[in-house]
mmCIF file with all atom_site columns, C-alpha atoms in Angstrom:
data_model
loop_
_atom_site.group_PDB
_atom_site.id
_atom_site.type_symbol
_atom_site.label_atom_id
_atom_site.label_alt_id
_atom_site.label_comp_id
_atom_site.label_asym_id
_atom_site.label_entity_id
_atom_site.label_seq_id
_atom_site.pdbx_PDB_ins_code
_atom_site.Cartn_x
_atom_site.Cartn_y
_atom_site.Cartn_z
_atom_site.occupancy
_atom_site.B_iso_or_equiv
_atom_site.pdbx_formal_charge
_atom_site.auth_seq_id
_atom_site.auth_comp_id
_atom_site.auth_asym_id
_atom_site.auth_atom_id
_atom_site.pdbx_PDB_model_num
ATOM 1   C CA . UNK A 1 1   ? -2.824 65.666 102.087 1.00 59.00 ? 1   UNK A CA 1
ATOM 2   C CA . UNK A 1 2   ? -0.851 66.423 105.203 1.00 63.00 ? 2   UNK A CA 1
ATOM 3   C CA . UNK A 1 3   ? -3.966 67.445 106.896 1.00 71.00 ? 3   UNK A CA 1
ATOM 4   C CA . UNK A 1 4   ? -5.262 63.955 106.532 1.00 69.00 ? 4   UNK A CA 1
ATOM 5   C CA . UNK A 1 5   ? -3.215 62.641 109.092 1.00 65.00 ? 5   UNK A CA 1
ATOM 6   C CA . UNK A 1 6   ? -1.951 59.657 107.611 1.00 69.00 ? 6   UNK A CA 1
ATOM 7   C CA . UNK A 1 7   ? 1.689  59.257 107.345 1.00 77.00 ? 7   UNK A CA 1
ATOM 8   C CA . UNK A 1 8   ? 3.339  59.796 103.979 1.00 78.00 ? 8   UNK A CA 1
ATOM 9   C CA . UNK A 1 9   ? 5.239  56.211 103.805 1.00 79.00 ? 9   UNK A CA 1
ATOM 10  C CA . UNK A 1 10  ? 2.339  54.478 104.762 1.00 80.00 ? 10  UNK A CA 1
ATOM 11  C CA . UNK A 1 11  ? 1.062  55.276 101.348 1.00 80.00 ? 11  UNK A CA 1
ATOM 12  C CA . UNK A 1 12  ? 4.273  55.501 99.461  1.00 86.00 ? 12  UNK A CA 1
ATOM 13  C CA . UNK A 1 13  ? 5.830  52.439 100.131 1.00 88.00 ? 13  UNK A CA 1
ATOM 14  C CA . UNK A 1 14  ? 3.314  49.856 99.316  1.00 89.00 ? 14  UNK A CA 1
ATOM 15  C CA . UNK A 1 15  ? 2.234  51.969 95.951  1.00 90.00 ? 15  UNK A CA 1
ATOM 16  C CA . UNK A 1 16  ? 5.862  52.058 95.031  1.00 92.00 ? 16  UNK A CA 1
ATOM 17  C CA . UNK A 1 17  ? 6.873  48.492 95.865  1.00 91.00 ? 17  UNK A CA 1
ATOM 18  C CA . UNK A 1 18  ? 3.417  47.412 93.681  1.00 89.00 ? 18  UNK A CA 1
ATOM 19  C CA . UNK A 1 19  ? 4.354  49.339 90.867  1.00 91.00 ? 19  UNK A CA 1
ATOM 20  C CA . UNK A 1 20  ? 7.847  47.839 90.576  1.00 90.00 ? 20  UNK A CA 1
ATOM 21  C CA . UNK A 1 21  ? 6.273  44.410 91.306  1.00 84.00 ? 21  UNK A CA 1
ATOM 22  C CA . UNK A 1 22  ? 3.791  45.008 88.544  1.00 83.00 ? 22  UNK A CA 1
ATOM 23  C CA . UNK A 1 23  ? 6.643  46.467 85.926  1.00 83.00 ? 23  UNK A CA 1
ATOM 24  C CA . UNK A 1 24  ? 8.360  43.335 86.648  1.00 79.00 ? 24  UNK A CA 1
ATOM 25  C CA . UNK A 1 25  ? 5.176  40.824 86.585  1.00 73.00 ? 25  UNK A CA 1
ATOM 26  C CA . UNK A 1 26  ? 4.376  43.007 82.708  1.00 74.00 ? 26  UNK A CA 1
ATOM 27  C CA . UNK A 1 27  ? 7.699  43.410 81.358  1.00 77.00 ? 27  UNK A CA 1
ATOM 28  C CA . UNK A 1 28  ? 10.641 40.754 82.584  1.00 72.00 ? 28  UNK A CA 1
ATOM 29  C CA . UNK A 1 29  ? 8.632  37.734 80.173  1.00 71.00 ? 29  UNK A CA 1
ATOM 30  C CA . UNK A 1 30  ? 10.745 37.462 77.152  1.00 71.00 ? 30  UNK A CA 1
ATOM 31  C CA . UNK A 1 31  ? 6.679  36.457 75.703  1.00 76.00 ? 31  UNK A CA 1
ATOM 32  C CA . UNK A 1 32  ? 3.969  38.078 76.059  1.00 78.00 ? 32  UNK A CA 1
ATOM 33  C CA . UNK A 1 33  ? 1.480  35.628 78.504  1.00 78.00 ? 33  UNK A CA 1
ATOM 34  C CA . UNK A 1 34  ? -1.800 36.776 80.086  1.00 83.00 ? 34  UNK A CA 1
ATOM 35  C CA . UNK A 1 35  ? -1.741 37.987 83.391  1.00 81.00 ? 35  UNK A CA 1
ATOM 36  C CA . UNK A 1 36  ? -3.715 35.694 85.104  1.00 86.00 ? 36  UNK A CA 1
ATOM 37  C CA . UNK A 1 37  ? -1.408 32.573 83.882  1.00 86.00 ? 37  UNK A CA 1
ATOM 38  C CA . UNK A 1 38  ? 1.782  34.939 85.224  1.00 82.00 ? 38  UNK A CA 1
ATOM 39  C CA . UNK A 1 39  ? -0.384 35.381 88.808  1.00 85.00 ? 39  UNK A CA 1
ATOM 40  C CA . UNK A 1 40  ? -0.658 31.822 88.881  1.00 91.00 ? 40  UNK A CA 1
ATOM 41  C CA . UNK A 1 41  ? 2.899  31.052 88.729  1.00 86.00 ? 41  UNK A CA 1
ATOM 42  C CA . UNK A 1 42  ? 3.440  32.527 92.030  1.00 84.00 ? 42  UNK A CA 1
ATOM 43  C CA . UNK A 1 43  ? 0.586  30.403 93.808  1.00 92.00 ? 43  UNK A CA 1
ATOM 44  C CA . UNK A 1 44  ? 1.683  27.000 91.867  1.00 93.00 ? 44  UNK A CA 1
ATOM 45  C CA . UNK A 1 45  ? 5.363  27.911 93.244  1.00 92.00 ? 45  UNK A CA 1
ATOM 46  C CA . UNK A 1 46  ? 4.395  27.646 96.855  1.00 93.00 ? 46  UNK A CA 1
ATOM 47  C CA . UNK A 1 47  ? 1.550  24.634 96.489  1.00 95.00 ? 47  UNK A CA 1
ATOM 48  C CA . UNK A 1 48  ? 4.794  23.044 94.701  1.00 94.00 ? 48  UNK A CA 1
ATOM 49  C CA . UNK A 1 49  ? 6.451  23.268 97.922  1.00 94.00 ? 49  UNK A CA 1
ATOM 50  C CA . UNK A 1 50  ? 4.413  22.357 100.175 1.00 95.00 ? 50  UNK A CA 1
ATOM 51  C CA . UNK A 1 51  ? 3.060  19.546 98.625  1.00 95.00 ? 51  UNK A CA 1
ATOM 52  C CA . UNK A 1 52  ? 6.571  17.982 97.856  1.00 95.00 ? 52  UNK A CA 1
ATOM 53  C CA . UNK A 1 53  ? 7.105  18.556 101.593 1.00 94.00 ? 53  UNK A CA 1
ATOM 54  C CA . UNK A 1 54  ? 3.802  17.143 102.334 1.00 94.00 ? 54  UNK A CA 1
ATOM 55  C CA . UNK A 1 55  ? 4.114  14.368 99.986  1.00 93.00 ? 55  UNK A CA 1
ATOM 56  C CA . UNK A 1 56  ? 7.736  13.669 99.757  1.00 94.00 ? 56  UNK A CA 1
ATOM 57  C CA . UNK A 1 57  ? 7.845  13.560 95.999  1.00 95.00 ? 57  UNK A CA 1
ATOM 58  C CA . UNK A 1 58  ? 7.205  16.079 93.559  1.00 94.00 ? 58  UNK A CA 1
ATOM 59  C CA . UNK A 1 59  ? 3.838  16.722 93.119  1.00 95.00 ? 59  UNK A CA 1
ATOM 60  C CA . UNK A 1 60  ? 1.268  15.528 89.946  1.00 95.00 ? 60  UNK A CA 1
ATOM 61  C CA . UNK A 1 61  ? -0.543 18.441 87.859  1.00 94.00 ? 61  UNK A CA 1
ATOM 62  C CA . UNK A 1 62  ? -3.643 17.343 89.653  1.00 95.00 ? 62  UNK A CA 1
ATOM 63  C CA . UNK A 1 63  ? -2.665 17.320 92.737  1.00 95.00 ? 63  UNK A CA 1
ATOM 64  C CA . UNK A 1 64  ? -1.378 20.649 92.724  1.00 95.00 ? 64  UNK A CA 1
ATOM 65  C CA . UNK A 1 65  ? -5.255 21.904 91.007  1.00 95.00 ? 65  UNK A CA 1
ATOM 66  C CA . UNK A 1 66  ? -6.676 20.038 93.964  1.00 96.00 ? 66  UNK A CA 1
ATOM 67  C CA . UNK A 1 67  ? -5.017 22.223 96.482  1.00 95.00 ? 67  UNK A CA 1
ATOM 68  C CA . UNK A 1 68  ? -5.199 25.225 94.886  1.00 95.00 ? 68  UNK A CA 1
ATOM 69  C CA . UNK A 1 69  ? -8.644 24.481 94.123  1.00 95.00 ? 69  UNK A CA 1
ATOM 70  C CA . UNK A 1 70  ? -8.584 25.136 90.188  1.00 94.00 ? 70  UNK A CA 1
ATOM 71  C CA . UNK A 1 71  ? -8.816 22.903 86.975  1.00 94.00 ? 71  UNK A CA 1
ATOM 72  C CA . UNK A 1 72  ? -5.995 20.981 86.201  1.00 95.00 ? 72  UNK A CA 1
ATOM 73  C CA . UNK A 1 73  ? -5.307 22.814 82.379  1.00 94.00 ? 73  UNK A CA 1
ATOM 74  C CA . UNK A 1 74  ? -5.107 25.841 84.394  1.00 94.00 ? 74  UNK A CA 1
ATOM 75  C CA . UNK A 1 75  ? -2.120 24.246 85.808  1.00 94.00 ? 75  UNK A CA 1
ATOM 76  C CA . UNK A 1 76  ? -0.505 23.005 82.779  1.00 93.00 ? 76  UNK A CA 1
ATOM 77  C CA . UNK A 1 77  ? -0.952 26.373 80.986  1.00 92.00 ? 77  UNK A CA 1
ATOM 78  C CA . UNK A 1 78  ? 0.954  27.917 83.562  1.00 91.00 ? 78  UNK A CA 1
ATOM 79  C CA . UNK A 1 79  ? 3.459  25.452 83.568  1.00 90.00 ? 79  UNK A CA 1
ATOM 80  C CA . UNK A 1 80  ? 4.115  25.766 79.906  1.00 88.00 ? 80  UNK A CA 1
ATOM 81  C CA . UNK A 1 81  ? 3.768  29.469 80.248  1.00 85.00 ? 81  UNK A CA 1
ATOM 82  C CA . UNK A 1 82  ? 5.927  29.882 82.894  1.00 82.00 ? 82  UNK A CA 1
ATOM 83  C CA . UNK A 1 83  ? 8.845  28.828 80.087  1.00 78.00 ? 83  UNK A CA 1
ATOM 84  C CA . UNK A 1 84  ? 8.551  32.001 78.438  1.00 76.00 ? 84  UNK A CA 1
ATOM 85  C CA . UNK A 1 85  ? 10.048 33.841 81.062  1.00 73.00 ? 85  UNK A CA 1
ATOM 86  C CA . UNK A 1 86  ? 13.368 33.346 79.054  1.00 73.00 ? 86  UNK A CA 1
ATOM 87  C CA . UNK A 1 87  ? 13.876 32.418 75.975  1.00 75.00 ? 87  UNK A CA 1
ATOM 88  C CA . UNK A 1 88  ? 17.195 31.057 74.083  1.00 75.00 ? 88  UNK A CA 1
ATOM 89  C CA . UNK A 1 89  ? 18.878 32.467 71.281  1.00 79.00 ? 89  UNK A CA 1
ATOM 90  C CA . UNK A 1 90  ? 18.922 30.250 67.649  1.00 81.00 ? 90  UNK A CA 1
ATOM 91  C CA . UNK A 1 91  ? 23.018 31.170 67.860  1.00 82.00 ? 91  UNK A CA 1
ATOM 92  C CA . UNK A 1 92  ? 24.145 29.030 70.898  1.00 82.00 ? 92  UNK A CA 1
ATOM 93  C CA . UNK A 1 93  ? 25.427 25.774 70.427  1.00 80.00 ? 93  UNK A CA 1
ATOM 94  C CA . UNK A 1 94  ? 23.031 22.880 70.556  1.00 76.00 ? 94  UNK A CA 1
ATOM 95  C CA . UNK A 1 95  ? 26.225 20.591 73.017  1.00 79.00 ? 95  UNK A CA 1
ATOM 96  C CA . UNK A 1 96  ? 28.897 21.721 75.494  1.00 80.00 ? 96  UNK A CA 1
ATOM 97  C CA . UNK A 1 97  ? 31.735 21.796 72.571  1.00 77.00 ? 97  UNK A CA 1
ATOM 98  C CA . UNK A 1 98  ? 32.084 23.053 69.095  1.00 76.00 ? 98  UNK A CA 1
ATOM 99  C CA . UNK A 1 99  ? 30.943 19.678 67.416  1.00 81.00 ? 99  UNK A CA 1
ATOM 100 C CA . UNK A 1 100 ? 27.571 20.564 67.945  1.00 82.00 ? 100 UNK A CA 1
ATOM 101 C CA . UNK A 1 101 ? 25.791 22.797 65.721  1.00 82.00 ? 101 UNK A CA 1
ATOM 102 C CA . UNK A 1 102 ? 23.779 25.981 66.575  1.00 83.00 ? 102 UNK A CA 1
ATOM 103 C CA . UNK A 1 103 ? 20.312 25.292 67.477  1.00 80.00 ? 103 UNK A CA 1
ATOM 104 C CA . UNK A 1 104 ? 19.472 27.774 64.623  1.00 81.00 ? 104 UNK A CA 1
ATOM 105 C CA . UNK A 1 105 ? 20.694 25.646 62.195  1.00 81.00 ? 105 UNK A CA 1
ATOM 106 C CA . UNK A 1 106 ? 18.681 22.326 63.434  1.00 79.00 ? 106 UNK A CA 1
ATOM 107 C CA . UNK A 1 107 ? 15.908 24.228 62.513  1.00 81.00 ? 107 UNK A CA 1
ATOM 108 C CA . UNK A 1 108 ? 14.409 23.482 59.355  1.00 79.00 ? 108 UNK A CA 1
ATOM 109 C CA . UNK A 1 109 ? 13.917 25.727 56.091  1.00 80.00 ? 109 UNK A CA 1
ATOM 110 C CA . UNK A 1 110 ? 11.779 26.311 53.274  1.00 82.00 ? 110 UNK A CA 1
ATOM 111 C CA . UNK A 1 111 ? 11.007 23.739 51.251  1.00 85.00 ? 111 UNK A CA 1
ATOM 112 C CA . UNK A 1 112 ? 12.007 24.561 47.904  1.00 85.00 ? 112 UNK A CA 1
ATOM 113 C CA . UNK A 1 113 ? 8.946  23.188 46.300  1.00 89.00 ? 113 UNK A CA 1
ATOM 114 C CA . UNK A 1 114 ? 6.547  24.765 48.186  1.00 88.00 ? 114 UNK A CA 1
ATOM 115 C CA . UNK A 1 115 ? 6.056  27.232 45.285  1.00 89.00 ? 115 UNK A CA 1
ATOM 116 C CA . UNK A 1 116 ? 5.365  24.076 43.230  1.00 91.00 ? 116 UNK A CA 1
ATOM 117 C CA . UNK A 1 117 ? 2.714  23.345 45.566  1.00 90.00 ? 117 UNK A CA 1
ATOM 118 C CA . UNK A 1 118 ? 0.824  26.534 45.647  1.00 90.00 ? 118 UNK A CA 1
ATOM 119 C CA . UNK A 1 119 ? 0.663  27.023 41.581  1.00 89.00 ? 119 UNK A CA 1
ATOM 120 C CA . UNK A 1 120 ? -1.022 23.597 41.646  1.00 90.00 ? 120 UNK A CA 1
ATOM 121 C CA . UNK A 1 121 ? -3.572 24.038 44.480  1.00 91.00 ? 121 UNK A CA 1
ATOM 122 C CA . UNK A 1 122 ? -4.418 27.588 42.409  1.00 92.00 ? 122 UNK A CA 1
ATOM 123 C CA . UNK A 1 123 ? -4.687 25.913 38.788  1.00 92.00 ? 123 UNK A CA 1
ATOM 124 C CA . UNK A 1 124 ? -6.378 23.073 40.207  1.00 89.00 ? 124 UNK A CA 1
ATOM 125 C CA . UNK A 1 125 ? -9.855 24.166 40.451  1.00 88.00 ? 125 UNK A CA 1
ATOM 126 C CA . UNK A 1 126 ? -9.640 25.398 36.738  1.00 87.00 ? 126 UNK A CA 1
ATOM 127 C CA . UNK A 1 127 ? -9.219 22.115 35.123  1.00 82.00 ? 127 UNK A CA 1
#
């Protein structure tokens, strides 16, 4: 409303830069994690630094609850959640060189008996 008097940009600019913030925050995961674990990661970030500063080492899972004043399996959520940010594909090589094998194919398959398995567990409560 240009009779409100407020400047334009003054409204624009933050709403804009919080949108792309937020489409970035939502969509750049390669996994879907709650929100609040995703806010945390910025917060554990900074205590991160300024407890390794303050401490001169890198700091402990508690420690960094204790400053930010929240449980400790709040902080190792996020820190497993933050590694779904990216994810790798199945197709690269598991070394540096061609020896190696694909990480895909480390990965195990179906056991071949499993359909042994489930006729049993069926037929079992019939005998």
């Amino acid at each position: 409303d240009p009779e409100n008097g407020s400047d334009f940009l003054a409204f624009a600019v933050p709403t804009m830069m919080g949108e792309v913030r937020r489409h970035f925050r939502d969509y750049g995961w390669a996994v879907k994690v709650p929100r609040r674990l995703k806010d945390l990661q910025s917060q554990m970030v900074r205590a991160r630094g300024e407890l390794s500063q303050e401490l001169g080492r890198a700091p402990t899972p508690s420690e960094i609850a204790k400053h930010l004043g929240i449980e400790r399996e709040s902080v190792i959520e996020a820190t497993i959640a933050s590694s779904n940010y990216t994810t790798l594909s199945t197709d690269v090589q598991a070394g540096p060189d061609a020896e190696y094998r694909a990480i895909g194919d480390t990965i195990g398959d179906v056991d071949p008996n499993l359909d042994k398995v489930v006729d049993l567990e069926t037929v079992r409560p019939l005998i």
